[in-house]
Coordinates of C-alpha atoms (C1' of nucleotides) in Angstrom, one line a residue:
Chain B
M1 CA -5.0 -47.0 17.5
R2 CA -4.6 -46.7 21.2
Y3 CA -1.2 -45.8 22.6
P4 CA 0.3 -46.1 26.1
K5 CA -0.4 -43.2 28.4
S6 CA 3.3 -42.4 28.9
E7 CA 3.8 -42.1 25.2
T8 CA 0.9 -39.6 24.9
A9 CA 2.3 -37.4 27.7
E10 CA 5.7 -37.5 26.0
K11 CA 4.2 -36.4 22.7
H12 CA 2.3 -33.6 24.4
Q13 CA 5.6 -32.3 25.7
R14 CA 7.4 -32.7 22.4
I15 CA 4.7 -30.5 20.8
L16 CA 5.3 -27.8 23.4
I17 CA 9.1 -28.0 22.9
E18 CA 8.9 -27.8 19.1
A19 CA 6.3 -25.1 19.2
S20 CA 8.2 -22.9 21.6
R21 CA 11.3 -23.3 19.4
L22 CA 9.6 -22.7 16.1
F23 CA 7.5 -19.8 17.4
R24 CA 10.7 -18.1 18.6
E25 CA 12.4 -18.7 15.3
K26 CA 9.7 -17.6 12.9
G27 CA 7.0 -15.8 15.0
F28 CA 3.5 -17.0 15.8
N29 CA 2.2 -16.4 12.3
G30 CA 5.3 -17.7 10.6
V31 CA 4.7 -21.3 11.7
T32 CA 1.8 -23.5 10.9
V33 CA 0.2 -26.2 13.0
S34 CA 1.3 -28.8 10.4
Q35 CA 5.0 -27.7 10.6
I36 CA 4.9 -28.0 14.4
M37 CA 3.4 -31.5 14.2
E38 CA 5.8 -32.5 11.5
A39 CA 8.7 -31.4 13.8
T40 CA 7.3 -33.8 16.5
G41 CA 7.2 -36.7 13.9
L42 CA 3.4 -36.9 13.8
T43 CA 0.8 -35.9 11.2
H44 CA -1.2 -32.7 11.8
G45 CA -4.5 -34.4 12.7
P46 CA -3.9 -35.4 16.3
F47 CA -2.9 -31.8 17.2
Y48 CA -6.5 -31.3 18.4
N49 CA -6.2 -34.3 20.7
H50 CA -3.6 -32.3 22.6
F51 CA -4.7 -28.6 22.3
K52 CA -8.0 -26.8 21.7
S53 CA -6.6 -24.5 19.0
K54 CA -3.4 -22.9 17.7
D55 CA -4.1 -20.0 20.0
A56 CA -4.2 -22.3 23.0
L57 CA -0.9 -23.8 21.9
M58 CA 0.6 -20.3 21.7
A59 CA -0.4 -19.6 25.3
A60 CA 0.8 -23.0 26.5
S61 CA 4.1 -22.8 24.7
I62 CA 4.8 -19.4 26.3
E63 CA 4.0 -20.8 29.7
Y64 CA 6.2 -23.9 29.0
A65 CA 9.2 -21.9 27.7
A66 CA 8.9 -19.3 30.5
S67 CA 9.0 -22.0 33.1
A68 CA 12.0 -23.6 31.5
S69 CA 13.8 -20.3 31.3
L70 CA 13.2 -19.4 34.9
Q71 CA 14.6 -22.7 35.9
E72 CA 17.7 -22.1 33.8
I73 CA 18.2 -18.6 35.3
A74 CA 17.9 -20.1 38.7
T75 CA 21.0 -22.2 38.2
H76 CA 23.0 -19.0 38.0
K77 CA 21.8 -17.3 41.1
E78 CA 24.2 -19.0 43.4
S79 CA 26.9 -16.4 42.8
P80 CA 27.0 -12.8 41.6
E81 CA 29.7 -13.8 39.1
A82 CA 27.4 -16.3 37.5
M83 CA 24.7 -13.7 37.2
V84 CA 27.1 -11.3 35.4
E85 CA 28.2 -14.2 33.2
Y86 CA 24.6 -14.9 32.3
V87 CA 24.0 -11.4 31.1
Q88 CA 27.3 -11.4 29.1
Q89 CA 26.3 -14.7 27.4
F90 CA 22.8 -13.2 26.7
L91 CA 24.4 -10.4 24.8
S92 CA 26.5 -12.7 22.6
P93 CA 26.4 -13.3 18.8
A94 CA 25.7 -17.0 19.7
H95 CA 22.5 -16.1 21.5
R96 CA 21.6 -13.6 18.7
D97 CA 21.9 -16.4 16.1
S98 CA 19.8 -19.0 18.0
P99 CA 16.5 -17.4 18.7
G100 CA 14.8 -20.7 18.8
T101 CA 16.4 -21.7 22.0
G102 CA 17.0 -18.2 23.3
C103 CA 15.2 -15.4 25.2
L104 CA 11.4 -15.5 24.9
M105 CA 11.1 -11.7 25.4
S106 CA 13.5 -10.8 22.6
A107 CA 12.1 -13.3 20.2
L108 CA 8.3 -12.9 20.8
G109 CA 7.9 -9.7 22.9
G110 CA 6.8 -7.7 19.9
E111 CA 4.1 -10.2 18.9
V112 CA 2.7 -10.8 22.4
R113 CA 1.0 -7.4 22.2
N114 CA -1.2 -8.7 19.4
E115 CA -1.8 -12.2 20.8
L116 CA -4.0 -11.7 23.9
S117 CA -3.9 -15.3 25.0
T118 CA -0.1 -15.1 25.6
Q119 CA 0.0 -11.9 27.6
K120 CA -0.8 -13.4 31.0
H121 CA 2.0 -16.0 31.0
F122 CA 4.4 -13.5 29.4
S123 CA 3.8 -10.9 32.1
H124 CA 4.1 -13.4 34.9
Y125 CA 7.4 -14.5 33.4
L126 CA 8.8 -11.0 33.1
M127 CA 7.9 -10.3 36.8
G128 CA 9.8 -13.5 37.7
V129 CA 12.9 -12.5 35.8
I130 CA 12.8 -8.9 37.3
E131 CA 12.6 -10.4 40.8
V132 CA 15.5 -12.8 40.3
M133 CA 17.7 -10.1 38.7
T134 CA 16.8 -7.6 41.5
R135 CA 17.8 -10.1 44.2
H136 CA 20.8 -11.8 42.7
F137 CA 22.6 -9.5 40.3
P138 CA 25.4 -7.6 42.1
W139 CA 23.9 -4.1 42.2
P140 CA 25.7 -1.3 43.9
A141 CA 22.7 -0.1 45.9
E142 CA 19.9 -2.4 47.2
E143 CA 17.3 0.4 47.1
K144 CA 17.9 1.0 43.4
A145 CA 18.2 -2.7 42.5
R146 CA 14.7 -3.1 41.1
G147 CA 15.0 0.0 38.9
D148 CA 18.4 -1.2 37.8
S149 CA 17.1 -4.6 36.9
I150 CA 14.3 -3.1 34.8
R151 CA 16.7 -0.8 33.0
M152 CA 19.1 -3.7 32.4
L153 CA 16.4 -6.0 31.1
S154 CA 15.1 -3.3 28.8
S155 CA 18.6 -2.8 27.4
M156 CA 19.1 -6.5 26.9
V157 CA 15.8 -7.1 25.1
G158 CA 16.1 -3.9 23.0
A159 CA 19.7 -4.8 22.1
M160 CA 18.8 -8.3 21.0
V161 CA 15.8 -7.1 18.9
L162 CA 18.0 -4.6 17.1
A163 CA 21.0 -6.8 16.7
R164 CA 18.8 -9.4 15.1
A165 CA 16.9 -7.0 12.8
V166 CA 19.9 -5.3 11.4
D167 CA 21.6 -6.6 8.2
S168 CA 25.0 -5.3 9.0
E169 CA 27.1 -7.7 11.1
E170 CA 29.3 -4.9 12.1
L171 CA 26.5 -2.7 13.6
S172 CA 24.9 -5.8 15.1
Q173 CA 28.1 -6.7 17.0
E174 CA 28.6 -3.1 18.0
I175 CA 25.2 -3.0 19.6
L176 CA 25.8 -6.2 21.6
E177 CA 29.2 -5.0 22.7
E178 CA 28.2 -1.6 23.8
V179 CA 25.3 -2.9 25.9
R180 CA 27.5 -5.7 27.3
S181 CA 30.1 -3.2 28.5
A182 CA 27.5 -1.6 30.7
F183 CA 27.1 -4.7 32.8
R184 CA 30.5 -6.0 33.7
Chain N
M1 CA -11.2 4.7 -16.2
R2 CA -8.2 7.0 -16.4
Y3 CA -7.4 9.4 -13.5
P4 CA -5.3 12.6 -13.3
K5 CA -1.6 12.0 -12.6
S6 CA -1.6 14.0 -9.4
E7 CA -4.5 11.9 -8.0
T8 CA -2.5 8.7 -8.7
A9 CA 0.6 10.0 -6.9
E10 CA -1.5 11.0 -4.0
K11 CA -3.1 7.6 -3.7
H12 CA 0.3 6.0 -3.9
Q13 CA 1.3 8.0 -0.9
R14 CA -1.9 7.3 1.0
I15 CA -1.2 3.5 0.6
L16 CA 2.2 4.0 2.1
I17 CA 0.8 6.1 5.0
E18 CA -2.0 3.6 5.8
A19 CA 0.3 0.6 5.4
S20 CA 3.0 1.9 7.7
R21 CA 0.3 2.7 10.3
L22 CA -1.4 -0.7 10.1
F23 CA 1.8 -2.7 9.9
R24 CA 3.0 -1.0 13.1
E25 CA -0.4 -1.6 14.8
K26 CA -0.9 -5.2 13.8
G27 CA 2.4 -6.5 12.4
F28 CA 3.2 -7.4 8.8
N29 CA 1.2 -10.7 9.0
G30 CA -1.7 -9.1 11.0
V31 CA -2.8 -6.9 8.1
T32 CA -4.1 -7.9 4.7
V33 CA -3.6 -6.1 1.4
S34 CA -7.4 -5.6 1.3
Q35 CA -7.4 -3.9 4.7
I36 CA -4.7 -1.5 3.6
M37 CA -6.5 -0.7 0.4
E38 CA -9.8 -0.3 2.2
A39 CA -8.1 2.2 4.6
T40 CA -7.1 4.3 1.6
G41 CA -10.7 4.2 0.3
L42 CA -10.1 2.0 -2.7
T43 CA -10.8 -1.6 -3.6
H44 CA -8.0 -4.2 -3.4
G45 CA -7.5 -4.6 -7.1
P46 CA -5.4 -1.5 -8.0
F47 CA -2.9 -2.3 -5.3
Y48 CA -0.8 -4.0 -8.0
N49 CA -0.8 -0.9 -10.1
H50 CA 1.1 0.7 -7.2
F51 CA 3.3 -2.1 -5.8
K52 CA 4.7 -5.3 -7.2
S53 CA 3.7 -7.4 -4.1
K54 CA 2.8 -7.2 -0.4
D55 CA 6.5 -7.8 0.3
A56 CA 7.5 -4.8 -1.8
L57 CA 5.0 -2.7 0.1
M58 CA 6.5 -3.8 3.4
A59 CA 9.9 -2.7 2.3
A60 CA 8.5 0.6 0.8
S61 CA 6.5 1.4 3.9
I62 CA 9.5 0.9 6.2
E63 CA 11.5 3.3 4.0
Y64 CA 8.7 5.8 4.0
A65 CA 8.1 5.7 7.8
A66 CA 11.8 5.8 8.5
S67 CA 12.3 8.9 6.4
A68 CA 9.3 10.6 8.1
S69 CA 10.6 9.6 11.5
L70 CA 14.1 11.0 10.8
Q71 CA 12.6 14.2 9.7
E72 CA 10.5 14.4 12.8
I73 CA 13.6 13.8 15.0
A74 CA 15.5 16.5 13.1
T75 CA 13.0 19.1 14.4
H76 CA 14.3 18.4 17.9
K77 CA 18.0 18.6 17.3
E78 CA 18.2 22.4 17.6
S79 CA 18.6 22.2 21.5
P80 CA 19.8 19.6 23.9
E81 CA 16.6 20.2 26.0
A82 CA 14.4 19.3 23.0
M83 CA 16.4 16.0 22.6
V84 CA 15.8 15.1 26.2
E85 CA 12.2 16.0 25.8
Y86 CA 11.9 13.7 22.8
V87 CA 13.3 10.8 24.8
Q88 CA 10.9 11.5 27.7
Q89 CA 7.9 11.7 25.3
F90 CA 9.1 8.4 23.7
L91 CA 8.9 6.6 27.0
S92 CA 5.3 7.8 27.7
P93 CA 2.1 5.8 28.0
A94 CA 0.7 7.9 25.1
H95 CA 3.4 6.6 22.8
R96 CA 3.0 3.1 24.2
D97 CA -0.7 3.3 23.3
S98 CA -0.4 4.5 19.7
P99 CA 2.1 2.1 18.0
G100 CA 0.5 3.0 14.6
T101 CA 2.0 6.5 14.7
G102 CA 5.0 5.6 16.9
C103 CA 8.5 4.2 16.8
L104 CA 9.2 1.8 13.9
M105 CA 11.8 -0.1 15.8
S106 CA 9.6 -0.8 18.8
A107 CA 6.6 -1.8 16.7
L108 CA 8.3 -3.9 14.0
G109 CA 11.8 -4.6 15.1
G110 CA 11.0 -8.1 16.1
E111 CA 9.4 -9.0 12.7
V112 CA 12.1 -7.3 10.6
R113 CA 14.4 -10.3 11.3
N114 CA 12.0 -12.6 9.4
E115 CA 11.2 -10.2 6.6
L116 CA 14.4 -9.9 4.5
S117 CA 13.0 -7.2 2.2
T118 CA 12.7 -4.8 5.1
Q119 CA 16.1 -5.2 6.7
K120 CA 18.1 -2.8 4.4
H121 CA 15.8 0.2 5.1
F122 CA 15.5 -0.7 8.7
S123 CA 19.3 -0.8 9.2
H124 CA 19.8 2.4 7.4
Y125 CA 17.2 4.0 9.6
L126 CA 18.8 2.8 12.8
M127 CA 22.2 4.1 11.7
G128 CA 20.6 7.5 11.1
V129 CA 19.0 7.6 14.5
I130 CA 22.2 6.6 16.3
E131 CA 24.0 9.3 14.5
V132 CA 21.5 12.0 15.4
M133 CA 21.4 10.9 19.0
T134 CA 25.2 10.7 19.2
R135 CA 25.6 14.3 17.9
H136 CA 22.7 16.1 19.5
F137 CA 21.8 14.5 22.8
P138 CA 23.6 16.2 25.7
W139 CA 26.0 13.4 26.6
P140 CA 28.6 14.0 29.4
A141 CA 31.6 12.8 27.4
E142 CA 31.9 13.2 23.6
E143 CA 34.1 10.1 23.2
K144 CA 31.5 7.9 24.8
A145 CA 28.5 9.5 23.1
R146 CA 28.0 6.8 20.4
G147 CA 28.1 4.0 22.9
D148 CA 25.8 6.0 25.2
S149 CA 23.4 6.5 22.3
I150 CA 23.3 2.8 21.4
R151 CA 22.7 1.9 25.1
M152 CA 19.9 4.5 25.3
L153 CA 18.2 3.4 22.1
S154 CA 18.4 -0.3 23.2
S155 CA 16.7 0.7 26.5
M156 CA 14.1 2.7 24.8
V157 CA 13.2 0.0 22.3
G158 CA 13.3 -2.8 24.9
A159 CA 11.2 -0.8 27.4
M160 CA 8.6 0.0 24.8
V161 CA 8.4 -3.7 23.6
L162 CA 8.0 -4.9 27.2
A163 CA 5.6 -2.1 28.3
R164 CA 3.3 -3.0 25.3
A165 CA 3.5 -6.7 25.8
V166 CA 2.6 -6.8 29.5
D167 CA -1.0 -7.1 30.7
S168 CA -0.4 -5.2 33.9
E169 CA -0.8 -1.4 33.6
E170 CA 1.2 -1.0 36.8
L171 CA 4.2 -3.0 35.6
S172 CA 4.0 -1.3 32.2
Q173 CA 4.1 2.1 33.8
E174 CA 6.9 1.1 36.1
I175 CA 9.1 0.0 33.2
L176 CA 8.5 3.2 31.3
E177 CA 9.2 5.4 34.4
E178 CA 12.4 3.5 35.4
V179 CA 13.9 3.8 32.0
R180 CA 12.8 7.4 31.6
S181 CA 14.5 8.3 34.9
A182 CA 17.9 7.3 33.4
F183 CA 17.7 10.0 30.7
R184 CA 16.8 13.2 32.5
Chain T
dT1 C1' -4.5 -66.2 33.7
dG2 C1' -7.3 -65.9 29.5
dT3 C1' -10.9 -63.8 26.6
dA4 C1' -14.1 -60.2 24.8
dC5 C1' -14.7 -55.7 24.2
dA6 C1' -14.6 -50.6 25.0
dT7 C1' -11.4 -47.0 24.7
dC8 C1' -9.0 -43.3 22.4
dA9 C1' -4.5 -41.4 20.1
dG10 C1' -3.2 -41.6 15.7
dT11 C1' -4.2 -41.5 10.3
dG12 C1' -4.9 -38.8 6.4
dA13 C1' -8.5 -37.1 3.3
dA14 C1' -11.6 -33.4 3.3
dC15 C1' -13.8 -28.9 4.8
dG16 C1' -14.6 -23.9 4.6
dC17 C1' -12.2 -19.8 4.6
dG18 C1' -9.5 -15.9 3.6
dC19 C1' -5.3 -14.8 1.8
dG20 C1' -2.2 -12.7 -2.2
dT21 C1' -2.7 -12.2 -6.8
dT22 C1' -4.8 -11.9 -11.6
dC23 C1' -7.7 -10.2 -15.2
dA24 C1' -11.4 -8.8 -18.5
dC25 C1' -13.6 -4.8 -18.5
dT26 C1' -14.8 0.5 -17.8
dG27 C1' -14.6 5.2 -19.0
dA28 C1' -12.5 9.9 -18.0
dT29 C1' -8.0 11.8 -19.1
dG30 C1' -4.5 13.2 -22.0
dT31 C1' -2.8 13.5 -26.8
dA32 C1' -2.5 13.7 -31.9
dC33 C1' -3.9 16.2 -35.7
Chain Q
dT1 C1' -10.2 25.2 -30.8
dG2 C1' -12.6 20.9 -31.8
dT3 C1' -12.7 15.9 -32.7
dA4 C1' -11.1 10.9 -32.5
dC5 C1' -8.8 7.8 -30.1
dA6 C1' -5.2 5.6 -27.2
dT7 C1' -4.1 5.3 -22.5
dC8 C1' -4.3 3.4 -18.0
dA9 C1' -5.9 3.6 -12.9
dG10 C1' -9.7 1.8 -11.1
dT11 C1' -13.6 -2.1 -10.5
dG12 C1' -14.9 -6.3 -8.7
dA13 C1' -15.3 -11.2 -9.8
dA14 C1' -12.4 -15.0 -9.9
dC15 C1' -8.2 -17.9 -9.2
dG16 C1' -5.1 -21.2 -6.7
dC17 C1' -3.3 -22.1 -2.5
dG18 C1' -2.4 -23.1 2.1
dC19 C1' -4.2 -22.3 6.4
dG20 C1' -6.7 -24.0 10.9
dT21 C1' -9.8 -27.3 11.8
dT22 C1' -12.9 -31.6 11.4
dC23 C1' -14.0 -36.4 11.0
dA24 C1' -14.8 -41.4 9.7
dC25 C1' -11.9 -44.8 10.4
dT26 C1' -8.0 -47.9 12.5
dG27 C1' -6.1 -51.0 15.8
dA28 C1' -3.1 -51.8 19.9
dT29 C1' -4.0 -50.8 24.8
dG30 C1' -6.3 -51.3 29.0
dT31 C1' -10.2 -53.2 31.5
dA32 C1' -14.1 -56.2 33.0
dC33 C1' -15.3 -60.6 34.1

DNA sequence: TGTACATCAGTGAACGCGCGTTCACTGATGTAC
DNA sequence: TGTACATCAGTGAACGCGCGTTCACTGATGTAC
């Protein structure tokens, strides 16, 4: 049956929200179209009213989550202290334990390489984050700020990937703490 | 038909070699059992004469590649210069472009989190690499060496993940070069 | 404002496909005597 | 040393299953008059 336009738009967004959460939690190949649709409260059929294919959803969900993340980071750029705090929170066990709502790069960076449709939005997102960090994190020397940002982001993503992969809570916390200590 | 024992053992190892290469190239879910067996020159049937399941192969291939990698790193630990050279080579476009024969952590770190059977060997491997780096990389202060190693490894893994994910050759090289410059 | 009808997002059964896995069979190897 | 036979890694067809995707159908919404 036919539904009000507003409802349709809202469902479209709910698919994006659930997809970007589930993809981050289980990986692109670890989630099925049916699971995503179930999470939005619909059956799997109408998925193709909203997206051309699972591949198209992957790309769209990266774009959606990237945009949301950039907005979130922007709320911290008023003060250098808030930027430092953002990085400290990033490298916390709480973030490690909630990949679904956490950093896109740490959660899906490794899979983006094999999913061509997602690379464009992912790259654009990374460029945006580098720029914000370069401009607003309290770096000692302006001319080295971009390099410093890239080094910091690499550490953050690598630390999160390793902290999540490891089966020893002790080692996992050690990784987070050692990298955290470099940025405060 | 029956085959000589030596041939069987050799085939077993060939499966491990091809699996660890293909898994690193395409991810655990991006490779099928048939593709792995085809790469060894056999049909897919006898796979189950060698391994209990694909999951068991994933675990075994991590163990195999980890052991090979630790041996390779060991050849560099005679001199501090060789250790520095190892890290510089790690952060090269050549390594970026050959994930199949490259670093296990950069290639599969993100997926290990969702593949429980692989975590034990992966963690053991990471501990080994941290130890070697702590002891043999020319760090300025011995009491900070372990923390420095963890920070360096996080940077290396994060940089490789991002350099591989990005669709801009320029940004990819910038990431590698900026992180490289921190360790020479 | 009220009526008739076209629209279209949702339903849920069904499709083809490729996956991981199984199995009856083959035949050279390795062993018993 | 020669012969008879049990072993078992490999073959390749087949299995069940769940995936991404399609489609005939439904019925409230939105529109034309």
